[in-house]
Amino acid sequence: MAQRMKEDMLVRQAKAVLDFNWTGEYTMPGPRLYPHQWSWDSAFTAIGYCRYDQDRATRELRHLFEAQWKNGLLPQLVFNPQYTSYFPGPNFWHAKESPDAPEHHETSGVVQPPIHATAALYVYRHAEDEAKAKDFLEYAYSRLGAWHDYLYRERDPEGEGLVYVRHPWE
């Protein structure tokens, strides 16, 4: 009984943190230190949300996919334009110089581990509204395919199914 009460309290506290950090489009890992959207943080956050808020889970991933590059790169970081003092910011990365960079989002030019398909699957498996979950999977499918194509095309030079890390922050 006491163990169950502790678990319930932890769940309530975790939800409170997620609720506090929700921007309406994505969840900030930390409002002061990390006010932007990090790729794999959002994937793990969507896994958490899918247990109790399907709409937030899908919105979390949709916002990230909106910043996907034309070549399929899913950026490590999507900058929040309200927080301009963060370093290294968009001017550090010069991502906009790439013809593949997204037009409407400032991003880094590096990636994080590709766990997004797993997150999308969790969102589907735990969905309360299966029709909405299928719509989300249809939306995500081509974007996830482009992401994995990018990894195999740009990050697997030997064609052996092993992608490499290009930057130490990846």
PDB file of C-alpha atoms in Angstrom:
ATOM      1  CA  MET A   1       0.000   0.000   0.000  1.00  0.00           C
ATOM      2  CA  ALA A   2       2.756   2.453   0.958  1.00  0.00           C
ATOM      3  CA  GLN A   3       4.715   1.509  -2.174  1.00  0.00           C
ATOM      4  CA  ARG A   4       1.676   2.174  -4.370  1.00  0.00           C
ATOM      5  CA  MET A   5       1.172   5.577  -2.720  1.00  0.00           C
ATOM      6  CA  LYS A   6       4.823   6.468  -3.423  1.00  0.00           C
ATOM      7  CA  GLU A   7       4.442   5.427  -7.049  1.00  0.00           C
ATOM      8  CA  ASP A   8       1.253   7.468  -7.424  1.00  0.00           C
ATOM      9  CA  MET A   9       2.995  10.483  -5.914  1.00  0.00           C
ATOM     10  CA  LEU A  10       5.944  10.100  -8.320  1.00  0.00           C
ATOM     11  CA  VAL A  11       3.579   9.888 -11.284  1.00  0.00           C
ATOM     12  CA  ARG A  12       1.755  13.052 -10.156  1.00  0.00           C
ATOM     13  CA  GLN A  13       5.067  14.871  -9.706  1.00  0.00           C
ATOM     14  CA  ALA A  14       6.345  13.755 -13.115  1.00  0.00           C
ATOM     15  CA  LYS A  15       3.128  14.938 -14.769  1.00  0.00           C
ATOM     16  CA  ALA A  16       3.410  18.263 -12.945  1.00  0.00           C
ATOM     17  CA  VAL A  17       6.929  18.786 -14.335  1.00  0.00           C
ATOM     18  CA  LEU A  18       5.775  17.955 -17.860  1.00  0.00           C
ATOM     19  CA  ASP A  19       2.763  20.256 -17.515  1.00  0.00           C
ATOM     20  CA  PHE A  20       4.926  23.106 -16.220  1.00  0.00           C
ATOM     21  CA  ASN A  21       7.420  22.723 -19.088  1.00  0.00           C
ATOM     22  CA  TRP A  22       4.796  22.401 -21.848  1.00  0.00           C
ATOM     23  CA  THR A  23       4.948  25.329 -24.305  1.00  0.00           C
ATOM     24  CA  GLY A  24       1.836  24.468 -26.282  1.00  0.00           C
ATOM     25  CA  GLU A  25       3.979  22.880 -28.994  1.00  0.00           C
ATOM     26  CA  TYR A  26       6.650  20.901 -27.170  1.00  0.00           C
ATOM     27  CA  THR A  27       8.066  20.310 -23.707  1.00  0.00           C
ATOM     28  CA  MET A  28      11.137  22.229 -22.592  1.00  0.00           C
ATOM     29  CA  PRO A  29      13.606  19.908 -20.838  1.00  0.00           C
ATOM     30  CA  GLY A  30      14.319  22.769 -18.427  1.00  0.00           C
ATOM     31  CA  PRO A  31      12.737  26.227 -18.742  1.00  0.00           C
ATOM     32  CA  ARG A  32      15.857  28.109 -17.658  1.00  0.00           C
ATOM     33  CA  LEU A  33      18.766  25.988 -18.849  1.00  0.00           C
ATOM     34  CA  TYR A  34      17.152  24.116 -21.762  1.00  0.00           C
ATOM     35  CA  PRO A  35      14.254  26.157 -23.190  1.00  0.00           C
ATOM     36  CA  HIS A  36      14.471  24.658 -26.680  1.00  0.00           C
ATOM     37  CA  GLN A  37      13.271  21.364 -28.127  1.00  0.00           C
ATOM     38  CA  TRP A  38      15.774  18.512 -28.037  1.00  0.00           C
ATOM     39  CA  SER A  39      15.129  15.645 -30.397  1.00  0.00           C
ATOM     40  CA  TRP A  40      15.475  12.598 -28.216  1.00  0.00           C
ATOM     41  CA  ASP A  41      14.169  14.366 -25.128  1.00  0.00           C
ATOM     42  CA  SER A  42      10.976  14.942 -27.100  1.00  0.00           C
ATOM     43  CA  ALA A  43      10.818  11.304 -28.158  1.00  0.00           C
ATOM     44  CA  PHE A  44      11.120  10.128 -24.555  1.00  0.00           C
ATOM     45  CA  THR A  45       8.680  12.815 -23.420  1.00  0.00           C
ATOM     46  CA  ALA A  46       6.139  11.619 -26.001  1.00  0.00           C
ATOM     47  CA  ILE A  47       6.513   8.112 -24.571  1.00  0.00           C
ATOM     48  CA  GLY A  48       5.619   9.540 -21.168  1.00  0.00           C
ATOM     49  CA  TYR A  49       2.728  11.622 -22.478  1.00  0.00           C
ATOM     50  CA  CYS A  50       1.221   8.722 -24.403  1.00  0.00           C
ATOM     51  CA  ARG A  51       0.273   7.105 -21.092  1.00  0.00           C
ATOM     52  CA  TYR A  52      -2.087   9.956 -20.216  1.00  0.00           C
ATOM     53  CA  ASP A  53      -2.292  12.640 -22.938  1.00  0.00           C
ATOM     54  CA  GLN A  54      -2.368  11.367 -26.507  1.00  0.00           C
ATOM     55  CA  ASP A  55      -2.723  14.844 -28.019  1.00  0.00           C
ATOM     56  CA  ARG A  56       0.389  16.158 -26.306  1.00  0.00           C
ATOM     57  CA  ALA A  57       2.344  13.048 -27.232  1.00  0.00           C
ATOM     58  CA  THR A  58       1.566  13.513 -30.913  1.00  0.00           C
ATOM     59  CA  ARG A  59       2.036  17.306 -30.806  1.00  0.00           C
ATOM     60  CA  GLU A  60       5.472  16.828 -29.224  1.00  0.00           C
ATOM     61  CA  LEU A  61       6.633  14.719 -32.152  1.00  0.00           C
ATOM     62  CA  ARG A  62       4.802  16.748 -34.804  1.00  0.00           C
ATOM     63  CA  HIS A  63       6.611  19.915 -33.735  1.00  0.00           C
ATOM     64  CA  LEU A  64       9.929  18.140 -34.104  1.00  0.00           C
ATOM     65  CA  PHE A  65       8.982  16.779 -37.540  1.00  0.00           C
ATOM     66  CA  GLU A  66       7.991  20.302 -38.621  1.00  0.00           C
ATOM     67  CA  ALA A  67      11.675  21.208 -38.242  1.00  0.00           C
ATOM     68  CA  GLN A  68      12.947  18.230 -40.241  1.00  0.00           C
ATOM     69  CA  TRP A  69      15.377  19.107 -43.000  1.00  0.00           C
ATOM     70  CA  LYS A  70      14.615  18.490 -46.681  1.00  0.00           C
ATOM     71  CA  ASN A  71      17.314  15.783 -46.772  1.00  0.00           C
ATOM     72  CA  GLY A  72      15.628  13.929 -43.889  1.00  0.00           C
ATOM     73  CA  LEU A  73      17.886  15.109 -41.053  1.00  0.00           C
ATOM     74  CA  LEU A  74      15.933  15.335 -37.822  1.00  0.00           C
ATOM     75  CA  PRO A  75      17.804  18.009 -35.872  1.00  0.00           C
ATOM     76  CA  GLN A  76      19.156  17.558 -32.386  1.00  0.00           C
ATOM     77  CA  LEU A  77      17.789  20.958 -31.448  1.00  0.00           C
ATOM     78  CA  VAL A  78      14.875  23.150 -32.550  1.00  0.00           C
ATOM     79  CA  PHE A  79      15.379  26.655 -31.213  1.00  0.00           C
ATOM     80  CA  ASN A  80      12.639  28.581 -29.452  1.00  0.00           C
ATOM     81  CA  PRO A  81      12.839  32.123 -30.904  1.00  0.00           C
ATOM     82  CA  GLN A  82      11.785  33.610 -27.546  1.00  0.00           C
ATOM     83  CA  TYR A  83      15.115  32.566 -25.991  1.00  0.00           C
ATOM     84  CA  THR A  84      17.896  34.344 -27.855  1.00  0.00           C
ATOM     85  CA  SER A  85      20.665  34.275 -25.245  1.00  0.00           C
ATOM     86  CA  TYR A  86      21.199  30.491 -25.377  1.00  0.00           C
ATOM     87  CA  PHE A  87      24.653  29.375 -26.491  1.00  0.00           C
ATOM     88  CA  PRO A  88      25.319  27.780 -28.870  1.00  0.00           C
ATOM     89  CA  GLY A  89      22.382  29.320 -30.672  1.00  0.00           C
ATOM     90  CA  PRO A  90      21.356  29.413 -34.329  1.00  0.00           C
ATOM     91  CA  ASN A  91      24.191  31.766 -35.287  1.00  0.00           C
ATOM     92  CA  PHE A  92      26.707  29.220 -34.019  1.00  0.00           C
ATOM     93  CA  TRP A  93      25.343  26.449 -36.224  1.00  0.00           C
ATOM     94  CA  HIS A  94      24.773  28.424 -39.453  1.00  0.00           C
ATOM     95  CA  ALA A  95      22.214  25.771 -40.365  1.00  0.00           C
ATOM     96  CA  LYS A  96      20.256  28.212 -42.542  1.00  0.00           C
ATOM     97  CA  GLU A  97      23.204  28.197 -44.966  1.00  0.00           C
ATOM     98  CA  SER A  98      22.244  24.663 -45.982  1.00  0.00           C
ATOM     99  CA  PRO A  99      19.695  24.422 -48.787  1.00  0.00           C
ATOM    100  CA  ASP A 100      18.195  21.484 -46.860  1.00  0.00           C
ATOM    101  CA  ALA A 101      17.493  23.440 -43.659  1.00  0.00           C
ATOM    102  CA  PRO A 102      13.842  24.074 -42.772  1.00  0.00           C
ATOM    103  CA  GLU A 103      12.450  27.464 -43.736  1.00  0.00           C
ATOM    104  CA  HIS A 104      10.338  28.164 -40.661  1.00  0.00           C
ATOM    105  CA  HIS A 105      12.491  26.828 -37.815  1.00  0.00           C
ATOM    106  CA  GLU A 106      16.001  27.547 -36.599  1.00  0.00           C
ATOM    107  CA  THR A 107      17.818  24.315 -35.769  1.00  0.00           C
ATOM    108  CA  SER A 108      21.196  22.859 -35.012  1.00  0.00           C
ATOM    109  CA  GLY A 109      22.914  20.922 -37.770  1.00  0.00           C
ATOM    110  CA  VAL A 110      23.592  17.775 -35.760  1.00  0.00           C
ATOM    111  CA  VAL A 111      21.387  14.856 -34.738  1.00  0.00           C
ATOM    112  CA  GLN A 112      20.604  12.620 -31.783  1.00  0.00           C
ATOM    113  CA  PRO A 113      20.015   8.850 -31.626  1.00  0.00           C
ATOM    114  CA  PRO A 114      17.087   7.702 -33.795  1.00  0.00           C
ATOM    115  CA  ILE A 115      14.512   6.629 -31.225  1.00  0.00           C
ATOM    116  CA  HIS A 116      11.603   8.459 -32.827  1.00  0.00           C
ATOM    117  CA  ALA A 117      10.035   5.421 -34.516  1.00  0.00           C
ATOM    118  CA  THR A 118       9.949   3.714 -31.128  1.00  0.00           C
ATOM    119  CA  ALA A 119       8.247   6.781 -29.652  1.00  0.00           C
ATOM    120  CA  ALA A 120       5.678   6.851 -32.473  1.00  0.00           C
ATOM    121  CA  LEU A 121       4.943   3.175 -31.889  1.00  0.00           C
ATOM    122  CA  TYR A 122       4.430   3.781 -28.156  1.00  0.00           C
ATOM    123  CA  VAL A 123       2.052   6.634 -28.947  1.00  0.00           C
ATOM    124  CA  TYR A 124       0.049   4.288 -31.156  1.00  0.00           C
ATOM    125  CA  ARG A 125       0.045   1.342 -28.749  1.00  0.00           C
ATOM    126  CA  HIS A 126      -1.144   3.426 -25.797  1.00  0.00           C
ATOM    127  CA  ALA A 127      -3.654   5.572 -27.684  1.00  0.00           C
ATOM    128  CA  GLU A 128      -7.132   6.074 -26.333  1.00  0.00           C
ATOM    129  CA  ASP A 129      -8.326   7.214 -29.753  1.00  0.00           C
ATOM    130  CA  GLU A 130      -7.101   4.642 -32.269  1.00  0.00           C
ATOM    131  CA  ALA A 131      -8.277   6.623 -35.312  1.00  0.00           C
ATOM    132  CA  LYS A 132      -6.276   9.679 -34.234  1.00  0.00           C
ATOM    133  CA  ALA A 133      -3.294   7.439 -33.533  1.00  0.00           C
ATOM    134  CA  LYS A 134      -3.479   5.949 -37.027  1.00  0.00           C
ATOM    135  CA  ASP A 135      -3.682   9.451 -38.513  1.00  0.00           C
ATOM    136  CA  PHE A 136      -0.566  10.360 -36.572  1.00  0.00           C
ATOM    137  CA  LEU A 137       1.279   7.242 -37.783  1.00  0.00           C
ATOM    138  CA  GLU A 138       0.339   8.085 -41.366  1.00  0.00           C
ATOM    139  CA  TYR A 139       1.746  11.580 -40.822  1.00  0.00           C
ATOM    140  CA  ALA A 140       4.903  10.286 -39.136  1.00  0.00           C
ATOM    141  CA  TYR A 141       5.637   7.361 -41.448  1.00  0.00           C
ATOM    142  CA  SER A 142       7.165   9.292 -44.356  1.00  0.00           C
ATOM    143  CA  ARG A 143       9.075  11.555 -41.976  1.00  0.00           C
ATOM    144  CA  LEU A 144      10.507   8.611 -40.074  1.00  0.00           C
ATOM    145  CA  GLY A 145      11.407   6.991 -43.392  1.00  0.00           C
ATOM    146  CA  ALA A 146      13.174  10.161 -44.537  1.00  0.00           C
ATOM    147  CA  TRP A 147      15.018  10.329 -41.195  1.00  0.00           C
ATOM    148  CA  HIS A 148      16.277   6.754 -41.485  1.00  0.00           C
ATOM    149  CA  ASP A 149      17.112   7.216 -45.179  1.00  0.00           C
ATOM    150  CA  TYR A 150      19.219  10.229 -44.178  1.00  0.00           C
ATOM    151  CA  LEU A 151      21.071   8.177 -41.580  1.00  0.00           C
ATOM    152  CA  TYR A 152      21.843   5.360 -44.010  1.00  0.00           C
ATOM    153  CA  ARG A 153      22.721   7.724 -46.875  1.00  0.00           C
ATOM    154  CA  GLU A 154      24.753  10.308 -44.924  1.00  0.00           C
ATOM    155  CA  ARG A 155      25.949   8.456 -41.829  1.00  0.00           C
ATOM    156  CA  ASP A 156      26.690   4.921 -43.066  1.00  0.00           C
ATOM    157  CA  PRO A 157      29.527   5.408 -45.568  1.00  0.00           C
ATOM    158  CA  GLU A 158      30.453   1.723 -45.624  1.00  0.00           C
ATOM    159  CA  GLY A 159      26.870   0.571 -46.189  1.00  0.00           C
ATOM    160  CA  GLU A 160      27.076  -1.859 -43.293  1.00  0.00           C
ATOM    161  CA  GLY A 161      24.031  -0.723 -41.317  1.00  0.00           C
ATOM    162  CA  LEU A 162      26.063   1.156 -38.715  1.00  0.00           C
ATOM    163  CA  VAL A 163      25.622   4.911 -38.614  1.00  0.00           C
ATOM    164  CA  TYR A 164      28.386   7.043 -37.181  1.00  0.00           C
ATOM    165  CA  VAL A 165      28.466  10.001 -34.831  1.00  0.00           C
ATOM    166  CA  ARG A 166      29.757  13.095 -36.635  1.00  0.00           C
ATOM    167  CA  HIS A 167      29.906  15.523 -33.712  1.00  0.00           C
ATOM    168  CA  PRO A 168      30.634  14.944 -30.004  1.00  0.00           C
ATOM    169  CA  TRP A 169      27.287  16.474 -29.007  1.00  0.00           C
ATOM    170  CA  GLU A 170      25.313  13.872 -30.939  1.00  0.00           C
TER     171      GLU A 170
END
